[in-house]
Amino acid sequence: MSMPIAFNAHASRLGQPRPESMTDMTRPNLTIDPARLWSDLMETARFGGTPRGGIRRLALSEEDRQVRDWFRATCEGLGCTVTIDDVGTMFARRAGLDNSLPPIAIGSHLDTQPTGGRFDGVLGVLAGIEVLRTMVAAGYVTTAPIEVINWTNEEGSRFAPAMLASGVFAGVFTPDDALGRLDREGIAFGTALDSIGYRGAVTHRAHKLGAMFELHIEQGPILEAEDKTIGIVTGVQGARWHEVTVTGQDAHTGATPMHLRKDALLGAARVVAGLNALAARPEHSGTNASVGLLEVSPNSRNTVPGSVFFCVDLRHPLDARIDALEVDFRALLAEALTPLGLTWEEACIWSSPAVQFDSRLIDCVRHGAARHRLPTRELVSGAGHDAAYIARVAPTTMIFVPCAGGVSHNESESATLEDCGAGTQVLLEAVIDCDQRMNGV
Ligand SMILES: [Zn+2]
């Protein structure tokens, strides 16, 4: 297999000089093995592998148990101690020189969507293992301990909502809240956890993290389109969901003249089109506004719809910009619906504040990429990740690598060995850099 990544040990001296030159000179030149990482990706893709080349590995399923067993055995084989918390999150810890320091974590998730791909989440966990392997092979020991973390139920496809266990770690949800969540068959999260033997002790998540890095595929098309290898992720955009019910009057389509109708679907359609136009205005540039769910009642060919329910999804990297769009959205409802004789109810039912990642950690990623002269681009994540919750309780950042066509949550999801390897090398550099900056040499 080809390895076109230029692992130039002297890149930092030839390229951007680093402010911590003393630190840099004492740093080992460790190089990850992209082929070994790839082999892990392909090996673990067997657990829940689908005929179309994807993975179906729902949280706390038998397939999840299999990959968890593999993760535990592999990390223990590298000398790690693996602990499991009360919501099933796995922490593989490699001792550092000073184990009183909070660990530097590398975390993501091993669960997938029902028709998921081989990289979403898995890459971030297996890259952590590759970082450990590289350090072990070189006999390199960090000052702080290193923890590779597999967060339970990131996808939220079996147990809603998403990012449940990292949310518990961050104090967003209580453990009981998570344990009581039901899947569509009525099986509780706690029951599923017990049935695969992965309920651990509360105390195992009682520790603080010194930092967390998450490597992930971009799940969007920007890096590929701009031919960049590394996405330096500065944050996660804010998201808000609104539910709207528009009420008019059911009426016969043949017997009711146009000017006497109260057509709820016509009103909803004007709102959908109006929202799209709002997002295109200069003052709302960079905003994503979408209607992805719409239910028409009574949904009959020859009845003017008397009621429509729809959901609005608003996103922007700055919460204040979502606030501004919300004001205009509410005005739009009145403008679109009142002239049609319609009434409406509207409520914001979910709000996820924008996240700004830690500038020191972002700098570690930037330096790691510069050290290997990899083309980079700064990005704000459009999707939610475990890192978004962990950022509330520990310095956190993310690294993105391109995925083909920006496609994810799809069995055809694809990323290259070279890009996965480059992202993992930058992850390794960033972890070492972070350890040295935070904990001295
Ligand atoms: Zn993911």
Short mmCIF file of C-alpha atoms and ligand atoms in Angstrom, two decimals:
data_model
loop_
_atom_site.label_atom_id
_atom_site.label_comp_id
_atom_site.label_asym_id
_atom_site.label_seq_id
_atom_site.Cartn_x
_atom_site.Cartn_y
_atom_site.Cartn_z
CA MET A 1 0.00 0.00 0.00
CA SER A 2 1.25 3.46 -0.80
CA MET A 3 2.07 5.92 1.93
CA PRO A 4 2.37 9.31 0.31
CA ILE A 5 2.39 11.21 3.59
CA ALA A 6 5.65 13.06 3.93
CA PHE A 7 6.65 12.32 7.51
CA ASN A 8 9.44 14.85 7.54
CA ALA A 9 11.14 14.86 10.88
CA HIS A 10 12.48 18.35 10.25
CA ALA A 11 9.31 19.92 8.94
CA SER A 12 8.97 22.16 11.95
CA ARG A 13 12.41 23.64 11.39
CA LEU A 14 11.91 24.07 7.65
CA GLY A 15 8.34 25.27 7.93
CA GLN A 16 6.73 27.36 10.60
CA PRO A 17 9.13 27.82 13.51
CA ARG A 18 7.52 26.74 16.74
CA PRO A 19 7.56 29.07 19.71
CA GLU A 20 8.44 26.19 22.04
CA SER A 21 11.67 25.34 20.22
CA MET A 22 13.27 23.76 23.28
CA THR A 23 10.25 21.55 23.73
CA ASP A 24 10.24 20.62 20.09
CA MET A 25 13.90 19.65 20.08
CA THR A 26 13.39 17.20 22.90
CA ARG A 27 10.45 15.59 21.16
CA PRO A 28 10.73 12.15 19.65
CA ASN A 29 9.81 11.67 16.00
CA LEU A 30 7.16 9.04 16.32
CA THR A 31 5.45 7.82 13.17
CA ILE A 32 2.15 6.02 13.09
CA ASP A 33 1.62 3.11 10.71
CA PRO A 34 -1.32 3.87 8.37
CA ALA A 35 -1.47 0.27 7.12
CA ARG A 36 -1.78 -1.05 10.69
CA LEU A 37 -4.57 1.43 11.40
CA TRP A 38 -6.31 0.41 8.18
CA SER A 39 -6.05 -3.23 9.13
CA ASP A 40 -7.80 -2.48 12.45
CA LEU A 41 -10.53 -0.56 10.60
CA MET A 42 -11.16 -3.49 8.29
CA GLU A 43 -10.91 -6.09 11.05
CA THR A 44 -13.45 -4.39 13.31
CA ALA A 45 -15.75 -3.71 10.33
CA ARG A 46 -16.56 -7.45 10.54
CA PHE A 47 -18.55 -6.82 13.73
CA GLY A 48 -21.92 -5.96 12.25
CA GLY A 49 -20.57 -5.87 8.69
CA THR A 50 -23.27 -5.62 6.01
CA PRO A 51 -23.24 -7.18 2.50
CA ARG A 52 -23.02 -3.68 1.01
CA GLY A 53 -19.79 -2.90 2.81
CA GLY A 54 -21.19 -0.88 5.69
CA ILE A 55 -21.73 -1.63 9.37
CA ARG A 56 -24.89 -2.13 11.39
CA ARG A 57 -23.67 -1.96 14.98
CA LEU A 58 -26.37 -0.44 17.12
CA ALA A 59 -25.46 0.63 20.65
CA LEU A 60 -25.48 -2.22 23.19
CA SER A 61 -26.31 -4.86 20.58
CA GLU A 62 -24.50 -8.21 20.24
CA GLU A 63 -22.32 -6.66 17.52
CA ASP A 64 -21.47 -3.80 19.87
CA ARG A 65 -20.46 -6.37 22.50
CA GLN A 66 -18.14 -8.04 19.98
CA VAL A 67 -16.34 -4.83 19.07
CA ARG A 68 -16.15 -3.85 22.75
CA ASP A 69 -14.52 -7.19 23.56
CA TRP A 70 -12.03 -6.59 20.73
CA PHE A 71 -11.33 -3.06 21.99
CA ARG A 72 -10.75 -4.27 25.55
CA ALA A 73 -8.46 -7.16 24.51
CA THR A 74 -6.46 -4.95 22.13
CA CYS A 75 -5.94 -2.20 24.68
CA GLU A 76 -5.05 -4.64 27.44
CA GLY A 77 -2.55 -6.19 25.02
CA LEU A 78 -0.93 -2.74 24.85
CA GLY A 79 -0.59 -2.60 28.62
CA CYS A 80 -3.67 -0.48 29.29
CA THR A 81 -6.08 -0.82 32.16
CA VAL A 82 -9.64 -0.84 30.83
CA THR A 83 -12.46 0.41 33.06
CA ILE A 84 -16.14 0.72 32.26
CA ASP A 85 -18.52 3.23 33.79
CA ASP A 86 -22.18 2.83 34.76
CA VAL A 87 -23.41 3.77 31.27
CA GLY A 88 -20.97 1.45 29.48
CA THR A 89 -18.34 3.96 28.40
CA MET A 90 -14.94 2.30 28.12
CA PHE A 91 -11.74 4.02 29.28
CA ALA A 92 -8.45 2.35 28.21
CA ARG A 93 -5.74 4.00 30.26
CA ARG A 94 -2.02 3.86 29.64
CA ALA A 95 -0.01 5.05 32.62
CA GLY A 96 2.10 8.17 32.29
CA LEU A 97 5.14 9.34 34.26
CA ASP A 98 2.90 11.21 36.71
CA ASN A 99 -0.37 9.40 37.25
CA SER A 100 -1.71 12.05 39.58
CA LEU A 101 -2.26 14.24 36.48
CA PRO A 102 -5.63 14.12 34.69
CA PRO A 103 -5.36 11.97 31.56
CA ILE A 104 -5.20 13.24 27.99
CA ALA A 105 -8.06 11.51 26.24
CA ILE A 106 -8.60 10.38 22.67
CA GLY A 107 -12.26 9.52 22.30
CA SER A 108 -15.03 8.75 19.86
CA HIS A 109 -17.58 5.95 19.40
CA LEU A 110 -17.80 2.37 18.09
CA ASP A 111 -21.59 2.27 17.61
CA THR A 112 -23.03 3.00 14.15
CA GLN A 113 -26.22 3.95 12.40
CA PRO A 114 -28.47 1.05 11.23
CA THR A 115 -26.96 1.45 7.74
CA GLY A 116 -23.73 3.05 8.89
CA GLY A 117 -20.28 3.18 7.37
CA ARG A 118 -16.83 1.97 8.43
CA PHE A 119 -15.37 5.30 9.55
CA ASP A 120 -17.88 7.44 11.46
CA GLY A 121 -16.74 7.22 15.08
CA VAL A 122 -14.69 4.05 14.60
CA LEU A 123 -11.80 6.02 13.10
CA GLY A 124 -11.46 8.17 16.21
CA VAL A 125 -11.27 5.19 18.57
CA LEU A 126 -8.97 3.07 16.42
CA ALA A 127 -6.70 6.06 15.76
CA GLY A 128 -6.36 6.27 19.56
CA ILE A 129 -5.24 2.65 19.60
CA GLU A 130 -2.74 3.35 16.81
CA VAL A 131 -1.36 6.29 18.81
CA LEU A 132 -0.93 3.98 21.81
CA ARG A 133 0.73 1.29 19.68
CA THR A 134 3.17 3.81 18.26
CA MET A 135 4.10 5.08 21.72
CA VAL A 136 4.44 1.55 23.11
CA ALA A 137 6.63 0.42 20.19
CA ALA A 138 8.92 3.43 20.67
CA GLY A 139 8.99 3.06 24.46
CA TYR A 140 7.67 6.60 24.71
CA VAL A 141 5.82 7.50 27.89
CA THR A 142 3.80 10.69 28.22
CA THR A 143 3.86 12.73 31.41
CA ALA A 144 0.11 12.46 31.96
CA PRO A 145 -1.69 9.15 31.42
CA ILE A 146 -3.38 8.63 28.05
CA GLU A 147 -6.97 7.37 27.83
CA VAL A 148 -8.60 6.01 24.72
CA ILE A 149 -12.37 6.28 25.20
CA ASN A 150 -15.27 4.51 23.53
CA TRP A 151 -18.36 6.61 24.35
CA THR A 152 -21.60 4.59 24.50
CA ASN A 153 -24.54 5.35 22.18
CA GLU A 154 -23.19 8.33 20.29
CA GLU A 155 -25.45 7.78 17.29
CA GLY A 156 -28.73 7.87 19.16
CA SER A 157 -30.32 5.62 16.57
CA ARG A 158 -31.20 2.85 19.03
CA PHE A 159 -31.60 5.00 22.15
CA ALA A 160 -32.46 8.67 21.61
CA PRO A 161 -31.00 11.19 22.02
CA ALA A 162 -27.55 11.06 20.49
CA MET A 163 -24.31 11.43 22.50
CA LEU A 164 -26.00 10.01 25.56
CA ALA A 165 -22.97 8.73 27.51
CA SER A 166 -20.73 11.71 26.80
CA GLY A 167 -23.72 13.80 27.88
CA VAL A 168 -23.80 11.89 31.18
CA PHE A 169 -20.06 12.45 31.60
CA ALA A 170 -20.59 16.18 31.03
CA GLY A 171 -23.55 16.34 33.42
CA VAL A 172 -26.08 17.12 30.67
CA PHE A 173 -28.08 13.96 31.47
CA THR A 174 -28.29 12.02 34.70
CA PRO A 175 -27.21 8.35 34.60
CA ASP A 176 -30.78 7.31 35.46
CA ASP A 177 -32.04 9.37 32.57
CA ALA A 178 -29.77 7.43 30.22
CA LEU A 179 -30.41 4.02 31.79
CA GLY A 180 -34.16 4.42 31.48
CA ARG A 181 -34.22 5.30 27.76
CA LEU A 182 -36.18 2.78 25.70
CA ASP A 183 -35.48 1.52 22.21
CA ARG A 184 -38.33 0.96 19.73
CA GLU A 185 -38.90 -2.55 21.10
CA GLY A 186 -39.28 -1.21 24.62
CA ILE A 187 -35.91 -2.50 25.86
CA ALA A 188 -34.33 -0.14 28.38
CA PHE A 189 -30.77 1.11 27.92
CA GLY A 190 -29.89 -0.34 31.36
CA THR A 191 -31.30 -3.75 30.46
CA ALA A 192 -29.38 -3.81 27.17
CA LEU A 193 -26.22 -2.77 29.01
CA ASP A 194 -26.61 -5.67 31.45
CA SER A 195 -27.37 -8.15 28.72
CA ILE A 196 -24.04 -7.51 26.97
CA GLY A 197 -22.19 -7.37 30.31
CA TYR A 198 -20.99 -3.80 30.03
CA ARG A 199 -22.43 -2.06 33.08
CA GLY A 200 -19.50 -0.85 35.16
CA ALA A 201 -18.97 1.31 38.22
CA VAL A 202 -20.16 4.89 38.64
CA THR A 203 -16.76 5.84 39.97
CA HIS A 204 -15.09 5.10 36.65
CA ARG A 205 -16.39 8.31 35.19
CA ALA A 206 -15.76 10.35 38.29
CA HIS A 207 -12.36 11.48 37.03
CA LYS A 208 -11.51 14.69 35.22
CA LEU A 209 -9.92 14.77 31.79
CA GLY A 210 -6.93 17.03 31.20
CA ALA A 211 -7.91 17.29 27.53
CA MET A 212 -9.76 15.37 24.84
CA PHE A 213 -9.06 15.04 21.13
CA GLU A 214 -11.53 13.47 18.72
CA LEU A 215 -10.51 12.51 15.18
CA HIS A 216 -13.51 12.09 12.88
CA ILE A 217 -14.44 12.05 9.22
CA GLU A 218 -15.80 15.43 8.20
CA GLN A 219 -19.27 14.17 7.20
CA GLY A 220 -19.43 17.10 4.82
CA PRO A 221 -17.91 17.93 1.42
CA ILE A 222 -15.63 20.90 2.18
CA LEU A 223 -12.21 19.26 2.71
CA GLU A 224 -12.57 17.07 -0.36
CA ALA A 225 -13.76 19.96 -2.54
CA GLU A 226 -10.83 22.13 -1.47
CA ASP A 227 -8.29 19.30 -1.58
CA LYS A 228 -7.35 19.67 2.09
CA THR A 229 -6.24 16.73 4.24
CA ILE A 230 -6.76 18.06 7.76
CA GLY A 231 -9.73 19.95 9.11
CA ILE A 232 -8.79 22.06 12.13
CA VAL A 233 -12.12 22.12 13.91
CA THR A 234 -12.69 25.27 15.92
CA GLY A 235 -16.13 24.40 17.27
CA VAL A 236 -19.54 22.90 16.69
CA GLN A 237 -22.36 25.05 15.40
CA GLY A 238 -25.43 25.72 17.48
CA ALA A 239 -28.69 24.00 16.55
CA ARG A 240 -32.32 24.64 17.40
CA TRP A 241 -35.47 22.73 16.56
CA HIS A 242 -38.89 24.34 16.34
CA GLU A 243 -42.18 22.52 15.98
CA VAL A 244 -45.04 24.27 14.22
CA THR A 245 -48.67 23.23 13.90
CA VAL A 246 -50.68 25.21 11.34
CA THR A 247 -54.45 24.99 11.63
CA GLY A 248 -56.99 25.78 8.91
CA GLN A 249 -60.10 23.85 7.98
CA ASP A 250 -60.66 20.49 6.28
CA ALA A 251 -62.89 21.02 3.22
CA HIS A 252 -63.96 19.28 0.03
CA THR A 253 -61.54 20.06 -2.82
CA GLY A 254 -64.32 20.09 -5.41
CA ALA A 255 -66.98 21.99 -3.56
CA THR A 256 -64.87 24.66 -1.83
CA PRO A 257 -63.95 27.69 -3.98
CA MET A 258 -60.31 28.76 -3.76
CA HIS A 259 -61.01 32.08 -2.05
CA LEU A 260 -62.99 30.41 0.75
CA ARG A 261 -60.34 27.87 1.76
CA LYS A 262 -58.18 27.76 4.86
CA ASP A 263 -55.46 25.58 3.39
CA ALA A 264 -52.90 24.70 6.07
CA LEU A 265 -50.56 23.06 3.57
CA LEU A 266 -50.47 26.16 1.39
CA GLY A 267 -49.52 28.17 4.48
CA ALA A 268 -46.84 25.65 5.49
CA ALA A 269 -45.45 25.66 1.95
CA ARG A 270 -45.14 29.46 2.05
CA VAL A 271 -43.30 29.17 5.37
CA VAL A 272 -40.90 26.56 3.96
CA ALA A 273 -40.15 28.71 0.92
CA GLY A 274 -39.96 31.86 3.05
CA LEU A 275 -37.51 30.26 5.46
CA ASN A 276 -35.29 29.28 2.57
CA ALA A 277 -35.37 32.89 1.34
CA LEU A 278 -34.61 34.21 4.85
CA ALA A 279 -31.47 32.06 5.10
CA ALA A 280 -30.31 33.48 1.79
CA ARG A 281 -30.44 37.07 3.04
CA PRO A 282 -27.04 38.71 3.64
CA GLU A 283 -27.76 39.25 7.35
CA HIS A 284 -28.35 35.50 7.77
CA SER A 285 -25.42 34.28 5.66
CA GLY A 286 -23.87 31.09 6.98
CA THR A 287 -27.13 29.95 8.50
CA ASN A 288 -28.62 26.56 7.66
CA ALA A 289 -32.42 26.57 7.89
CA SER A 290 -34.31 23.42 6.95
CA VAL A 291 -37.68 21.75 7.13
CA GLY A 292 -37.09 18.00 7.03
CA LEU A 293 -40.33 16.70 8.51
CA LEU A 294 -43.85 17.63 7.52
CA GLU A 295 -47.11 15.83 8.32
CA VAL A 296 -50.27 16.75 6.45
CA SER A 297 -53.69 16.06 7.91
CA PRO A 298 -55.90 14.43 6.88
CA ASN A 299 -53.54 13.69 3.93
CA SER A 300 -56.34 12.84 1.56
CA ARG A 301 -56.43 13.47 -2.21
CA ASN A 302 -59.76 15.28 -2.19
CA THR A 303 -59.62 17.19 1.09
CA VAL A 304 -58.10 20.64 1.56
CA PRO A 305 -55.61 20.02 4.41
CA GLY A 306 -56.92 21.43 7.67
CA SER A 307 -53.76 20.87 9.66
CA VAL A 308 -50.03 20.61 9.05
CA PHE A 309 -47.28 19.81 11.51
CA PHE A 310 -43.65 20.51 10.59
CA CYS A 311 -40.21 20.82 12.19
CA VAL A 312 -37.70 23.56 11.54
CA ASP A 313 -33.96 23.03 12.05
CA LEU A 314 -31.83 26.19 12.44
CA ARG A 315 -28.03 26.12 12.67
CA HIS A 316 -25.17 28.60 12.85
CA PRO A 317 -21.75 28.68 14.59
CA LEU A 318 -22.92 31.66 16.69
CA ASP A 319 -25.99 31.42 18.94
CA ALA A 320 -26.72 35.13 18.48
CA ARG A 321 -27.16 34.57 14.75
CA ILE A 322 -29.69 31.83 15.43
CA ASP A 323 -31.51 34.21 17.80
CA ALA A 324 -31.70 36.77 14.97
CA LEU A 325 -33.02 34.21 12.50
CA GLU A 326 -35.59 33.05 15.04
CA VAL A 327 -37.01 36.59 15.28
CA ASP A 328 -37.39 36.76 11.50
CA PHE A 329 -38.80 33.23 11.38
CA ARG A 330 -41.56 34.13 13.85
CA ALA A 331 -42.39 37.23 11.80
CA LEU A 332 -42.51 35.03 8.71
CA LEU A 333 -45.13 32.78 10.33
CA ALA A 334 -47.43 35.76 10.82
CA GLU A 335 -46.79 37.13 7.32
CA ALA A 336 -47.37 33.80 5.60
CA LEU A 337 -50.25 32.39 7.63
CA THR A 338 -52.47 35.31 8.70
CA PRO A 339 -53.55 36.35 5.15
CA LEU A 340 -54.65 32.75 4.54
CA GLY A 341 -56.91 32.77 7.60
CA LEU A 342 -54.72 30.23 9.38
CA THR A 343 -53.70 30.00 13.05
CA TRP A 344 -50.57 28.37 14.38
CA GLU A 345 -48.72 27.16 17.43
CA GLU A 346 -44.97 27.25 17.51
CA ALA A 347 -42.42 26.13 20.10
CA CYS A 348 -38.66 25.65 20.35
CA ILE A 349 -38.33 22.04 21.54
CA TRP A 350 -34.56 21.53 21.47
CA SER A 351 -31.59 23.82 21.65
CA SER A 352 -27.95 22.85 21.41
CA PRO A 353 -25.69 25.84 22.07
CA ALA A 354 -22.73 26.52 19.79
CA VAL A 355 -19.43 25.12 21.06
CA GLN A 356 -16.06 26.84 20.86
CA PHE A 357 -13.18 24.40 21.17
CA ASP A 358 -10.10 25.08 23.30
CA SER A 359 -7.67 27.44 21.56
CA ARG A 360 -4.60 25.75 23.09
CA LEU A 361 -5.66 22.35 21.78
CA ILE A 362 -6.53 23.80 18.39
CA ASP A 363 -3.01 25.19 18.32
CA CYS A 364 -1.60 21.71 19.06
CA VAL A 365 -3.50 20.35 16.04
CA ARG A 366 -2.33 23.24 13.87
CA HIS A 367 1.29 22.59 14.82
CA GLY A 368 0.92 18.86 14.28
CA ALA A 369 -0.32 19.41 10.75
CA ALA A 370 2.38 22.01 10.03
CA ARG A 371 5.06 19.61 11.23
CA HIS A 372 4.07 17.31 8.36
CA ARG A 373 3.23 20.08 5.90
CA LEU A 374 -0.29 18.79 5.50
CA PRO A 375 -2.82 21.07 3.80
CA THR A 376 -5.32 22.32 6.38
CA ARG A 377 -8.52 24.28 6.62
CA GLU A 378 -10.37 25.61 9.64
CA LEU A 379 -13.91 24.30 10.00
CA VAL A 380 -16.87 24.47 12.33
CA SER A 381 -18.52 21.08 12.67
CA GLY A 382 -22.00 20.91 11.21
CA ALA A 383 -22.81 17.70 13.06
CA GLY A 384 -22.92 16.97 16.78
CA HIS A 385 -20.14 14.86 18.36
CA ASP A 386 -19.17 13.53 21.77
CA ALA A 387 -16.53 16.28 21.78
CA ALA A 388 -19.30 18.90 21.87
CA TYR A 389 -20.43 17.69 25.30
CA ILE A 390 -16.94 16.97 26.64
CA ALA A 391 -15.97 20.57 25.76
CA ARG A 392 -18.25 21.63 28.63
CA VAL A 393 -16.06 19.86 31.21
CA ALA A 394 -12.55 19.61 29.70
CA PRO A 395 -10.37 21.36 27.11
CA THR A 396 -11.44 19.65 23.88
CA THR A 397 -10.97 19.82 20.14
CA MET A 398 -11.47 17.76 16.98
CA ILE A 399 -9.56 16.87 13.84
CA PHE A 400 -11.42 16.13 10.61
CA VAL A 401 -10.28 14.14 7.61
CA PRO A 402 -12.13 14.08 4.27
CA CYS A 403 -14.72 11.46 3.37
CA ALA A 404 -15.73 10.69 -0.21
CA GLY A 405 -18.43 13.06 -1.43
CA GLY A 406 -18.97 14.22 2.14
CA VAL A 407 -21.25 11.19 2.59
CA SER A 408 -21.77 9.57 6.00
CA HIS A 409 -24.53 7.66 7.83
CA ASN A 410 -24.42 5.51 4.73
CA GLU A 411 -22.98 2.07 3.95
CA SER A 412 -20.96 3.58 1.12
CA GLU A 413 -19.17 5.99 3.50
CA SER A 414 -15.53 6.02 2.48
CA ALA A 415 -12.20 7.58 3.44
CA THR A 416 -8.67 6.83 2.21
CA LEU A 417 -5.86 5.07 4.04
CA GLU A 418 -3.66 8.10 3.40
CA ASP A 419 -6.11 10.59 4.89
CA CYS A 420 -6.93 8.39 7.90
CA GLY A 421 -3.17 7.94 8.42
CA ALA A 422 -2.49 11.67 8.14
CA GLY A 423 -5.26 12.47 10.63
CA THR A 424 -3.88 9.91 13.07
CA GLN A 425 -0.35 11.28 12.73
CA VAL A 426 -1.65 14.78 13.51
CA LEU A 427 -3.58 13.32 16.45
CA LEU A 428 -0.37 11.76 17.80
CA GLU A 429 1.55 15.02 17.39
CA ALA A 430 -1.23 17.00 19.05
CA VAL A 431 -1.42 14.64 22.04
CA ILE A 432 2.35 14.78 22.61
CA ASP A 433 2.36 18.55 22.11
CA CYS A 434 -0.53 18.98 24.55
CA ASP A 435 1.16 16.77 27.13
CA GLN A 436 4.39 18.74 26.86
CA ARG A 437 2.69 22.14 26.96
CA MET A 438 0.39 21.28 29.86
CA ASN A 439 2.67 19.10 31.88
CA GLY A 440 6.17 20.20 30.99
CA VAL A 441 8.86 17.88 29.69
ZN ZN B 1 -19.62 10.03 14.75
#
